[in-house]
mmCIF file of C-alpha atoms and ligand atoms in Angstrom:
data_model
loop_
_atom_site.group_PDB
_atom_site.id
_atom_site.type_symbol
_atom_site.label_atom_id
_atom_site.label_comp_id
_atom_site.label_asym_id
_atom_site.label_seq_id
_atom_site.Cartn_x
_atom_site.Cartn_y
_atom_site.Cartn_z
ATOM 1 C CA UNK A 1 0.000 0.000 0.000
ATOM 2 C CA UNK A 2 2.737 2.487 0.916
ATOM 3 C CA UNK A 3 4.573 1.640 -2.271
ATOM 4 C CA UNK A 4 1.406 2.325 -4.226
ATOM 5 C CA UNK A 5 1.170 5.775 -2.628
ATOM 6 C CA UNK A 6 4.797 6.459 -3.476
ATOM 7 C CA UNK A 7 4.302 5.314 -7.081
ATOM 8 C CA UNK A 8 1.277 7.558 -7.384
ATOM 9 C CA UNK A 9 3.442 10.503 -6.292
ATOM 10 C CA UNK A 10 6.032 9.635 -8.938
ATOM 11 C CA UNK A 11 3.314 9.576 -11.599
ATOM 12 C CA UNK A 12 1.476 12.740 -10.584
ATOM 13 C CA UNK A 13 3.757 15.247 -8.837
ATOM 14 C CA UNK A 14 5.936 17.895 -10.454
ATOM 15 C CA UNK A 15 9.724 17.461 -10.191
ATOM 16 C CA UNK A 16 9.946 20.353 -7.688
ATOM 17 C CA UNK A 17 7.463 18.730 -5.260
ATOM 18 C CA UNK A 18 8.545 16.922 -2.079
ATOM 19 C CA UNK A 19 8.407 13.166 -2.728
ATOM 20 C CA UNK A 20 7.818 11.052 0.354
ATOM 21 C CA UNK A 21 10.303 8.465 -0.907
ATOM 22 C CA UNK A 22 13.076 11.079 -0.925
ATOM 23 C CA UNK A 23 12.331 12.425 2.559
ATOM 24 C CA UNK A 24 15.388 13.263 4.661
ATOM 25 C CA UNK A 25 13.713 11.207 7.381
ATOM 26 C CA UNK A 26 13.056 11.589 11.096
ATOM 27 C CA UNK A 27 15.348 12.568 13.959
ATOM 28 C CA UNK A 28 14.795 9.171 15.636
ATOM 29 C CA UNK A 29 14.936 6.266 13.225
ATOM 30 C CA UNK A 30 11.659 4.379 12.672
ATOM 31 C CA UNK A 31 10.843 1.664 10.165
ATOM 32 C CA UNK A 32 8.642 2.802 7.283
ATOM 33 C CA UNK A 33 4.920 2.212 7.725
ATOM 34 C CA UNK A 34 3.401 -0.594 5.655
ATOM 35 C CA UNK A 35 0.318 1.251 4.492
ATOM 36 C CA UNK A 36 1.098 4.970 4.565
ATOM 37 C CA UNK A 37 3.716 7.236 3.058
ATOM 38 C CA UNK A 38 5.821 9.108 5.617
ATOM 39 C CA UNK A 39 3.838 12.343 5.118
ATOM 40 C CA UNK A 40 0.489 10.556 5.509
ATOM 41 C CA UNK A 41 1.780 9.077 8.744
ATOM 42 C CA UNK A 42 2.882 12.537 9.959
ATOM 43 C CA UNK A 43 -0.566 13.943 9.216
ATOM 44 C CA UNK A 44 -2.238 11.112 11.149
ATOM 45 C CA UNK A 45 0.028 11.665 14.151
ATOM 46 C CA UNK A 46 -0.934 15.331 14.190
ATOM 47 C CA UNK A 47 -4.684 14.635 14.027
ATOM 48 C CA UNK A 48 -4.408 12.241 16.976
ATOM 49 C CA UNK A 49 -2.383 14.643 19.129
ATOM 50 C CA UNK A 50 -3.634 16.441 22.233
ATOM 51 C CA UNK A 51 -2.330 19.806 21.042
ATOM 52 C CA UNK A 52 -4.448 19.450 17.901
ATOM 53 C CA UNK A 53 -7.619 18.793 19.898
ATOM 54 C CA UNK A 54 -6.929 21.847 22.056
ATOM 55 C CA UNK A 55 -7.197 24.093 18.969
ATOM 56 C CA UNK A 56 -10.988 23.694 19.281
ATOM 57 C CA UNK A 57 -10.927 25.933 22.356
ATOM 58 C CA UNK A 58 -8.415 28.529 21.247
ATOM 59 C CA UNK A 59 -9.475 31.912 19.921
ATOM 60 C CA UNK A 60 -8.886 33.015 16.373
ATOM 61 C CA UNK A 61 -10.204 36.589 16.612
ATOM 62 C CA UNK A 62 -13.322 36.347 18.762
ATOM 63 C CA UNK A 63 -13.556 34.681 22.120
ATOM 64 C CA UNK A 64 -14.440 31.212 20.903
ATOM 65 C CA UNK A 65 -17.189 30.497 23.393
ATOM 66 C CA UNK A 66 -19.242 33.550 22.435
ATOM 67 C CA UNK A 67 -21.031 31.928 19.539
ATOM 68 C CA UNK A 68 -21.134 28.417 18.097
ATOM 69 C CA UNK A 69 -20.345 29.771 14.652
ATOM 70 C CA UNK A 70 -17.178 31.843 14.985
ATOM 71 C CA UNK A 71 -13.945 30.244 13.841
ATOM 72 C CA UNK A 72 -11.684 28.641 16.378
ATOM 73 C CA UNK A 73 -8.065 27.731 15.637
ATOM 74 C CA UNK A 74 -9.288 24.229 14.864
ATOM 75 C CA UNK A 75 -11.800 25.205 12.187
ATOM 76 C CA UNK A 76 -9.274 27.718 10.833
ATOM 77 C CA UNK A 77 -6.639 24.966 10.546
ATOM 78 C CA UNK A 78 -9.117 22.698 8.744
ATOM 79 C CA UNK A 79 -9.960 25.488 6.286
ATOM 80 C CA UNK A 80 -6.244 26.072 5.686
ATOM 81 C CA UNK A 81 -5.767 22.338 5.086
ATOM 82 C CA UNK A 82 -8.608 22.270 2.547
ATOM 83 C CA UNK A 83 -7.314 25.286 0.612
ATOM 84 C CA UNK A 84 -3.715 23.998 0.770
ATOM 85 C CA UNK A 85 -4.753 20.641 -0.662
ATOM 86 C CA UNK A 86 -6.582 22.294 -3.513
ATOM 87 C CA UNK A 87 -3.642 24.582 -4.324
ATOM 88 C CA UNK A 88 -1.227 21.647 -4.233
ATOM 89 C CA UNK A 89 -3.471 19.564 -6.483
ATOM 90 C CA UNK A 90 -3.509 22.374 -9.035
ATOM 91 C CA UNK A 91 0.261 22.896 -8.814
ATOM 92 C CA UNK A 92 1.152 19.160 -8.668
ATOM 93 C CA UNK A 93 2.696 19.518 -5.207
ATOM 94 C CA UNK A 94 2.454 16.970 -2.394
ATOM 95 C CA UNK A 95 -1.043 17.302 -0.889
ATOM 96 C CA UNK A 96 -0.351 15.022 2.078
ATOM 97 C CA UNK A 97 2.673 17.028 3.160
ATOM 98 C CA UNK A 98 0.777 20.325 2.801
ATOM 99 C CA UNK A 99 -2.155 18.958 4.782
ATOM 100 C CA UNK A 100 0.168 18.026 7.652
ATOM 101 C CA UNK A 101 1.878 21.439 7.627
ATOM 102 C CA UNK A 102 -1.536 23.155 7.606
ATOM 103 C CA UNK A 103 -2.844 21.105 10.534
ATOM 104 C CA UNK A 104 0.339 21.845 12.486
ATOM 105 C CA UNK A 105 0.861 25.495 11.547
ATOM 106 C CA UNK A 106 -1.043 26.982 14.515
ATOM 107 C CA UNK A 107 -0.286 24.364 17.187
ATOM 108 C CA UNK A 108 2.019 26.817 18.964
ATOM 109 C CA UNK A 109 -0.609 29.521 19.375
ATOM 110 C CA UNK A 110 -1.337 30.758 22.884
ATOM 111 C CA UNK A 111 -4.818 31.263 24.314
ATOM 112 C CA UNK A 112 -6.478 34.616 23.442
ATOM 113 C CA UNK A 113 -5.108 34.978 19.909
ATOM 114 C CA UNK A 114 -2.342 37.412 19.038
ATOM 115 C CA UNK A 115 -2.866 39.365 22.251
ATOM 116 C CA UNK A 116 -1.803 36.208 24.124
ATOM 117 C CA UNK A 117 1.260 35.772 21.927
ATOM 118 C CA UNK A 118 2.408 39.394 22.360
ATOM 119 C CA UNK A 119 1.965 39.190 26.140
ATOM 120 C CA UNK A 120 3.977 35.983 26.484
ATOM 121 C CA UNK A 121 6.677 37.412 24.228
ATOM 122 C CA UNK A 122 6.929 40.492 26.459
ATOM 123 C CA UNK A 123 7.059 38.375 29.626
ATOM 124 C CA UNK A 124 9.778 36.188 28.078
ATOM 125 C CA UNK A 125 11.823 39.140 26.773
ATOM 126 C CA UNK A 126 14.905 38.330 28.897
ATOM 127 C CA UNK A 127 14.545 34.555 28.498
ATOM 128 C CA UNK A 128 14.518 33.995 24.742
ATOM 129 C CA UNK A 129 11.110 35.474 23.808
ATOM 130 C CA UNK A 130 8.088 33.748 22.362
ATOM 131 C CA UNK A 131 6.975 33.313 18.740
ATOM 132 C CA UNK A 132 4.169 31.024 17.592
ATOM 133 C CA UNK A 133 5.895 29.358 14.593
ATOM 134 C CA UNK A 134 8.862 28.516 16.741
ATOM 135 C CA UNK A 135 6.463 27.236 19.389
ATOM 136 C CA UNK A 136 4.569 25.071 16.846
ATOM 137 C CA UNK A 137 7.859 23.363 16.061
ATOM 138 C CA UNK A 138 8.546 22.970 19.773
ATOM 139 C CA UNK A 139 5.143 21.289 20.176
ATOM 140 C CA UNK A 140 5.830 18.636 17.531
ATOM 141 C CA UNK A 141 9.510 18.202 18.457
ATOM 142 C CA UNK A 142 9.231 18.172 22.249
ATOM 143 C CA UNK A 143 6.016 19.064 24.022
ATOM 144 C CA UNK A 144 3.504 16.494 22.792
ATOM 145 C CA UNK A 145 4.095 13.377 24.896
ATOM 146 C CA UNK A 146 2.894 10.107 23.532
ATOM 147 C CA UNK A 147 5.644 7.734 22.532
ATOM 148 C CA UNK A 148 7.977 5.961 24.941
ATOM 149 C CA UNK A 149 10.953 6.165 22.527
ATOM 150 C CA UNK A 150 11.057 9.948 22.062
ATOM 151 C CA UNK A 151 9.621 13.334 23.050
ATOM 152 C CA UNK A 152 7.299 14.940 20.503
ATOM 153 C CA UNK A 153 5.909 13.319 17.363
ATOM 154 C CA UNK A 154 9.186 12.634 15.513
ATOM 155 C CA UNK A 155 7.834 14.074 12.250
ATOM 156 C CA UNK A 156 9.590 14.029 8.881
ATOM 157 C CA UNK A 157 12.220 16.663 8.117
ATOM 158 C CA UNK A 158 10.153 18.306 5.336
ATOM 159 C CA UNK A 159 7.109 18.744 7.569
ATOM 160 C CA UNK A 160 9.220 20.266 10.349
ATOM 161 C CA UNK A 161 10.855 22.603 7.821
ATOM 162 C CA UNK A 162 7.381 23.632 6.652
ATOM 163 C CA UNK A 163 6.314 24.528 10.196
ATOM 164 C CA UNK A 164 9.507 26.526 10.765
ATOM 165 C CA UNK A 165 8.966 28.707 7.694
ATOM 166 C CA UNK A 166 8.208 32.093 9.113
ATOM 167 C CA UNK A 167 8.498 33.863 5.819
ATOM 168 C CA UNK A 168 8.088 32.192 2.442
ATOM 169 C CA UNK A 169 10.914 29.787 1.680
ATOM 170 C CA UNK A 170 13.125 30.490 4.644
ATOM 171 C CA UNK A 171 13.061 27.850 7.316
ATOM 172 C CA UNK A 172 15.218 29.613 9.854
ATOM 173 C CA UNK A 173 15.758 27.192 12.662
ATOM 174 C CA UNK A 174 18.876 25.056 13.216
ATOM 175 C CA UNK A 175 19.041 21.987 10.977
ATOM 176 C CA UNK A 176 16.022 23.266 9.019
ATOM 177 C CA UNK A 177 17.808 26.387 7.772
ATOM 178 C CA UNK A 178 17.294 26.974 4.051
ATOM 179 C CA UNK A 179 15.046 23.932 3.632
ATOM 180 C CA UNK A 180 11.737 25.654 2.909
ATOM 181 C CA UNK A 181 9.526 23.806 0.448
ATOM 182 C CA UNK A 182 6.803 24.875 -1.974
ATOM 183 C CA UNK A 183 4.160 22.869 -0.111
ATOM 184 C CA UNK A 184 4.738 25.108 2.927
ATOM 185 C CA UNK A 185 4.533 28.165 0.660
ATOM 186 C CA UNK A 186 1.142 26.930 -0.551
ATOM 187 C CA UNK A 187 0.051 26.590 3.092
ATOM 188 C CA UNK A 188 1.247 30.129 3.742
ATOM 189 C CA UNK A 189 -0.988 31.452 0.944
ATOM 190 C CA UNK A 190 -3.869 29.220 2.064
ATOM 191 C CA UNK A 191 -3.517 30.676 5.578
ATOM 192 C CA UNK A 192 -3.896 34.225 4.216
ATOM 193 C CA UNK A 193 -6.854 33.296 2.001
ATOM 194 C CA UNK A 194 -8.523 31.530 4.907
ATOM 195 C CA UNK A 195 -8.184 34.215 7.584
ATOM 196 C CA UNK A 196 -8.915 37.180 5.314
ATOM 197 C CA UNK A 197 -12.205 35.631 4.308
ATOM 198 C CA UNK A 198 -13.326 34.078 7.557
ATOM 199 C CA UNK A 199 -12.518 37.228 9.528
ATOM 200 C CA UNK A 200 -14.803 39.090 7.121
ATOM 201 C CA UNK A 201 -17.482 36.462 7.600
ATOM 202 C CA UNK A 202 -17.214 36.415 11.422
ATOM 203 C CA UNK A 203 -16.969 40.206 11.486
ATOM 204 C CA UNK A 204 -20.232 40.549 9.561
ATOM 205 C CA UNK A 205 -22.006 37.855 11.622
ATOM 206 C CA UNK A 206 -21.022 39.573 14.853
ATOM 207 C CA UNK A 207 -22.445 42.900 13.680
ATOM 208 C CA UNK A 208 -19.074 44.620 14.180
ATOM 209 C CA UNK A 209 -18.566 45.083 10.430
ATOM 210 C CA UNK A 210 -21.128 47.016 8.429
ATOM 211 C CA UNK A 211 -21.766 45.567 4.981
ATOM 212 C CA UNK A 212 -22.340 49.034 3.416
ATOM 213 C CA UNK A 213 -19.051 50.408 4.725
ATOM 214 C CA UNK A 214 -17.314 47.228 3.581
ATOM 215 C CA UNK A 215 -18.740 47.565 0.102
ATOM 216 C CA UNK A 216 -17.551 51.115 -0.188
ATOM 217 C CA UNK A 217 -14.042 50.530 1.127
ATOM 218 C CA UNK A 218 -13.034 47.105 -0.211
ATOM 219 C CA UNK A 219 -12.591 46.555 -3.957
ATOM 220 C CA UNK A 220 -12.500 42.752 -3.646
ATOM 221 C CA UNK A 221 -15.886 42.668 -1.941
ATOM 222 C CA UNK A 222 -17.452 45.126 -4.398
ATOM 223 C CA UNK A 223 -16.301 43.145 -7.420
ATOM 224 C CA UNK A 224 -17.385 39.800 -5.956
ATOM 225 C CA UNK A 225 -20.796 41.287 -5.135
ATOM 226 C CA UNK A 226 -21.227 42.357 -8.779
ATOM 227 C CA UNK A 227 -20.488 38.813 -10.000
ATOM 228 C CA UNK A 228 -22.885 37.240 -7.501
ATOM 229 C CA UNK A 229 -25.649 39.762 -8.208
ATOM 230 C CA UNK A 230 -25.458 39.023 -11.906
ATOM 231 C CA UNK A 231 -26.310 35.353 -11.258
ATOM 232 C CA UNK A 232 -28.709 35.780 -8.332
ATOM 233 C CA UNK A 233 -30.762 38.873 -9.089
ATOM 234 C CA UNK A 234 -33.476 38.183 -6.483
ATOM 235 C CA UNK A 235 -31.222 37.589 -3.451
ATOM 236 C CA UNK A 236 -31.005 40.342 -0.861
ATOM 237 C CA UNK A 237 -27.710 41.636 0.532
ATOM 238 C CA UNK A 238 -27.754 39.484 3.694
ATOM 239 C CA UNK A 239 -28.138 36.240 1.746
ATOM 240 C CA UNK A 240 -25.651 37.244 -0.936
ATOM 241 C CA UNK A 241 -22.833 37.494 1.618
ATOM 242 C CA UNK A 242 -22.399 33.688 1.799
ATOM 243 C CA UNK A 243 -22.038 33.430 -1.958
ATOM 244 C CA UNK A 244 -19.708 36.430 -2.014
ATOM 245 C CA UNK A 245 -17.507 34.771 0.599
ATOM 246 C CA UNK A 246 -17.378 31.546 -1.344
ATOM 247 C CA UNK A 247 -16.600 33.440 -4.567
ATOM 248 C CA UNK A 248 -13.822 35.370 -2.813
ATOM 249 C CA UNK A 249 -12.135 32.167 -1.667
ATOM 250 C CA UNK A 250 -12.352 30.466 -5.073
ATOM 251 C CA UNK A 251 -11.172 33.534 -6.963
ATOM 252 C CA UNK A 252 -8.145 33.925 -4.665
ATOM 253 C CA UNK A 253 -7.262 30.242 -5.025
ATOM 254 C CA UNK A 254 -7.558 30.584 -8.794
ATOM 255 C CA UNK A 255 -5.367 33.694 -8.756
ATOM 256 C CA UNK A 256 -2.592 32.029 -6.723
ATOM 257 C CA UNK A 257 -2.703 28.907 -8.825
ATOM 258 C CA UNK A 258 -2.535 30.733 -12.184
ATOM 259 C CA UNK A 259 0.142 33.196 -11.053
ATOM 260 C CA UNK A 260 2.263 30.472 -9.468
ATOM 261 C CA UNK A 261 1.917 28.107 -12.429
ATOM 262 C CA UNK A 262 3.268 30.768 -14.769
ATOM 263 C CA UNK A 263 6.181 31.534 -12.412
ATOM 264 C CA UNK A 264 7.004 27.843 -11.929
ATOM 265 C CA UNK A 265 6.969 27.266 -15.694
ATOM 266 C CA UNK A 266 9.408 30.106 -16.246
ATOM 267 C CA UNK A 267 11.756 28.844 -13.508
ATOM 268 C CA UNK A 268 11.955 25.232 -14.831
ATOM 269 C CA UNK A 269 12.869 23.779 -11.436
ATOM 270 C CA UNK A 270 14.213 20.254 -11.850
ATOM 271 C CA UNK A 271 14.176 19.087 -8.240
ATOM 272 C CA UNK A 272 13.759 20.051 -4.592
ATOM 273 C CA UNK A 273 17.405 21.223 -4.571
ATOM 274 C CA UNK A 274 16.450 23.933 -7.073
ATOM 275 C CA UNK A 275 13.683 24.945 -4.662
ATOM 276 C CA UNK A 276 16.177 25.160 -1.781
ATOM 277 C CA UNK A 277 18.267 27.532 -3.896
ATOM 278 C CA UNK A 278 15.390 30.007 -4.418
ATOM 279 C CA UNK A 279 15.288 33.212 -2.401
ATOM 280 C CA UNK A 280 11.666 34.159 -3.162
ATOM 281 C CA UNK A 281 8.709 31.867 -3.326
ATOM 282 C CA UNK A 282 6.997 31.547 -6.708
ATOM 283 C CA UNK A 283 3.734 30.676 -4.895
ATOM 284 C CA UNK A 284 2.106 34.110 -4.714
ATOM 285 C CA UNK A 285 -0.886 36.268 -5.552
ATOM 286 C CA UNK A 286 -0.777 38.286 -8.770
ATOM 287 C CA UNK A 287 0.196 41.927 -8.263
ATOM 288 C CA UNK A 288 -3.409 43.025 -8.670
ATOM 289 C CA UNK A 289 -4.770 40.469 -6.174
ATOM 290 C CA UNK A 290 -1.983 41.222 -3.730
ATOM 291 C CA UNK A 291 -2.964 44.924 -3.757
ATOM 292 C CA UNK A 292 -6.638 44.109 -3.269
ATOM 293 C CA UNK A 293 -5.817 41.673 -0.455
ATOM 294 C CA UNK A 294 -3.782 44.287 1.386
ATOM 295 C CA UNK A 295 -6.629 46.774 1.025
ATOM 296 C CA UNK A 296 -8.854 44.147 2.683
ATOM 297 C CA UNK A 297 -6.262 43.595 5.450
ATOM 298 C CA UNK A 298 -6.131 47.313 6.256
ATOM 299 C CA UNK A 299 -9.913 47.438 6.371
ATOM 300 C CA UNK A 300 -10.054 44.466 8.762
ATOM 301 C CA UNK A 301 -7.390 45.995 10.952
ATOM 302 C CA UNK A 302 -9.148 49.306 11.269
ATOM 303 C CA UNK A 303 -12.724 48.090 11.573
ATOM 304 C CA UNK A 304 -12.370 44.697 13.238
ATOM 305 C CA UNK A 305 -9.060 43.980 15.032
ATOM 306 C CA UNK A 306 -8.901 47.458 16.561
ATOM 307 C CA UNK A 307 -12.614 47.619 17.404
ATOM 308 C CA UNK A 308 -13.122 48.602 21.078
ATOM 309 C CA UNK A 309 -15.121 45.398 21.810
ATOM 310 C CA UNK A 310 -12.341 43.169 20.447
ATOM 311 C CA UNK A 311 -9.655 45.255 22.166
ATOM 312 C CA UNK A 312 -11.401 44.924 25.511
ATOM 313 C CA UNK A 313 -11.430 41.129 25.124
ATOM 314 C CA UNK A 314 -7.760 41.146 24.134
ATOM 315 C CA UNK A 315 -6.883 43.178 27.224
ATOM 316 C CA UNK A 316 -8.760 40.731 29.413
ATOM 317 C CA UNK A 317 -6.787 37.834 27.854
ATOM 318 C CA UNK A 318 -3.546 39.741 28.359
ATOM 319 C CA UNK A 319 -4.321 40.278 32.044
ATOM 320 C CA UNK A 320 -5.104 36.570 32.556
ATOM 321 C CA UNK A 321 -1.777 35.537 31.000
ATOM 322 C CA UNK A 322 0.202 38.059 33.074
ATOM 323 C CA UNK A 323 -1.521 36.894 36.268
ATOM 324 C CA UNK A 324 -0.861 33.237 35.466
ATOM 325 C CA UNK A 325 2.802 33.857 34.637
ATOM 326 C CA UNK A 326 3.321 35.810 37.869
ATOM 327 C CA UNK A 327 1.549 33.182 39.966
ATOM 328 C CA UNK A 328 3.561 30.249 38.547
ATOM 329 C CA UNK A 329 6.845 32.158 38.926
ATOM 330 C CA UNK A 330 6.032 32.837 42.592
ATOM 331 C CA UNK A 331 4.742 29.337 43.259
ATOM 332 C CA UNK A 332 6.004 26.785 40.717
ATOM 333 C CA UNK A 333 4.472 24.045 42.863
ATOM 334 C CA UNK A 334 1.124 25.081 41.324
ATOM 335 C CA UNK A 335 2.248 23.297 38.130
ATOM 336 C CA UNK A 336 1.518 19.547 37.993
ATOM 337 C CA UNK A 337 4.388 17.661 39.613
ATOM 338 C CA UNK A 338 4.970 15.209 36.755
ATOM 339 C CA UNK A 339 5.157 18.126 34.321
ATOM 340 C CA UNK A 340 7.723 19.974 36.424
ATOM 341 C CA UNK A 341 9.876 16.893 36.894
ATOM 342 C CA UNK A 342 9.927 16.081 33.208
ATOM 343 C CA UNK A 343 11.045 19.599 32.288
ATOM 344 C CA UNK A 344 13.604 19.983 35.018
ATOM 345 C CA UNK A 345 15.110 16.599 34.120
ATOM 346 C CA UNK A 346 15.675 17.959 30.597
ATOM 347 C CA UNK A 347 17.394 21.113 31.831
ATOM 348 C CA UNK A 348 14.599 23.484 30.736
ATOM 349 C CA UNK A 349 14.605 26.835 32.574
ATOM 350 C CA UNK A 350 11.780 27.684 34.947
ATOM 351 C CA UNK A 351 10.656 30.582 32.709
ATOM 352 C CA UNK A 352 10.484 28.422 29.576
ATOM 353 C CA UNK A 353 8.656 25.679 31.450
ATOM 354 C CA UNK A 354 6.010 28.150 32.621
ATOM 355 C CA UNK A 355 5.783 29.784 29.188
ATOM 356 C CA UNK A 356 5.225 26.360 27.538
ATOM 357 C CA UNK A 357 2.567 25.507 30.089
ATOM 358 C CA UNK A 358 0.620 28.740 29.555
ATOM 359 C CA UNK A 359 1.048 28.668 25.752
ATOM 360 C CA UNK A 360 -0.450 25.177 25.694
ATOM 361 C CA UNK A 361 -3.620 26.251 27.510
ATOM 362 C CA UNK A 362 -6.949 26.753 25.785
ATOM 363 C CA UNK A 363 -8.855 30.007 26.403
ATOM 364 C CA UNK A 364 -11.274 28.048 28.529
ATOM 365 C CA UNK A 365 -8.566 26.447 30.674
ATOM 366 C CA UNK A 366 -6.650 29.710 31.155
ATOM 367 C CA UNK A 367 -9.800 31.529 32.254
ATOM 368 C CA UNK A 368 -10.487 28.847 34.840
ATOM 369 C CA UNK A 369 -6.882 28.521 36.054
ATOM 370 C CA UNK A 370 -6.385 32.186 36.885
HETATM 371 MG MG1 LIG B 1 -3.107 30.401 10.620
#
């Protein structure tokens, strides 16, 4: 079965894709699985991890428990995985690898969204700081505890490099330096497509964004509305928004795929080594789409992320994290004993141990622990 999967890759994928057969392997040696390629096995390990399940109760932009319909980090990660797979299918890249990177890309996020991340980074200023990509890698390399033979999930090199890619095509951490792959670049674009559109959707559902203001300020929305109206003349504005959202996602996927295909054709990359030699990723929006997407980002920033209601919630999250950090520093015995012993045995500093513990919390757990 595994061999069949590997043969299918050889038949379908472009020469610049990551082939599971050519993987640089895992840090701790394991025999190959009989039924799955190495990237399929990585993906399955991620889905069955505790950190993955916790994403259900971590905030994306809104406090997750406020409505059943707002995105959490879990639904966001699933949307990113879906868009990544589609992009990779169109570009003949490895879908299984991209799916794994997408499911793992937000594992290192703290409770309370970016406000949580900024607060932990400030608290850790003198002890190495905090950054969510770096933390996602730490989760899969060290923090998830499941196997007796090793800490973490012992994922394949290419998947770890994909998680470490902070900016397109530059995996910047240790042995992963310079090993960014195009599958991770596709995930990066899928991430942007996903959050731009679902933040619009959640923003409208919450009543914070006004559809008339949006229409006036955002070219992408206005143009999508015209297309939808032409096909559905009888639908009112409120009902059109679902179709507009769906059109926005498909048109951005189409734009990335067409732009990237043309760039990849002109580069004639013969193998993954040619990808490693690139300084810029060819997986991008067109210039026009990139301008429209940044117009949308500015609109979201001004009208949604900086909205007083959202800011108040962010400040509350920030206060909870500061209180927790202070309390654990004063009384480390509040941390579970087995957790403390495991970290201290590995020579981890007290600050990092506390930072890892808080970063791993869900919004719900942090609110209860404080
Ligand atoms: Mg994301």
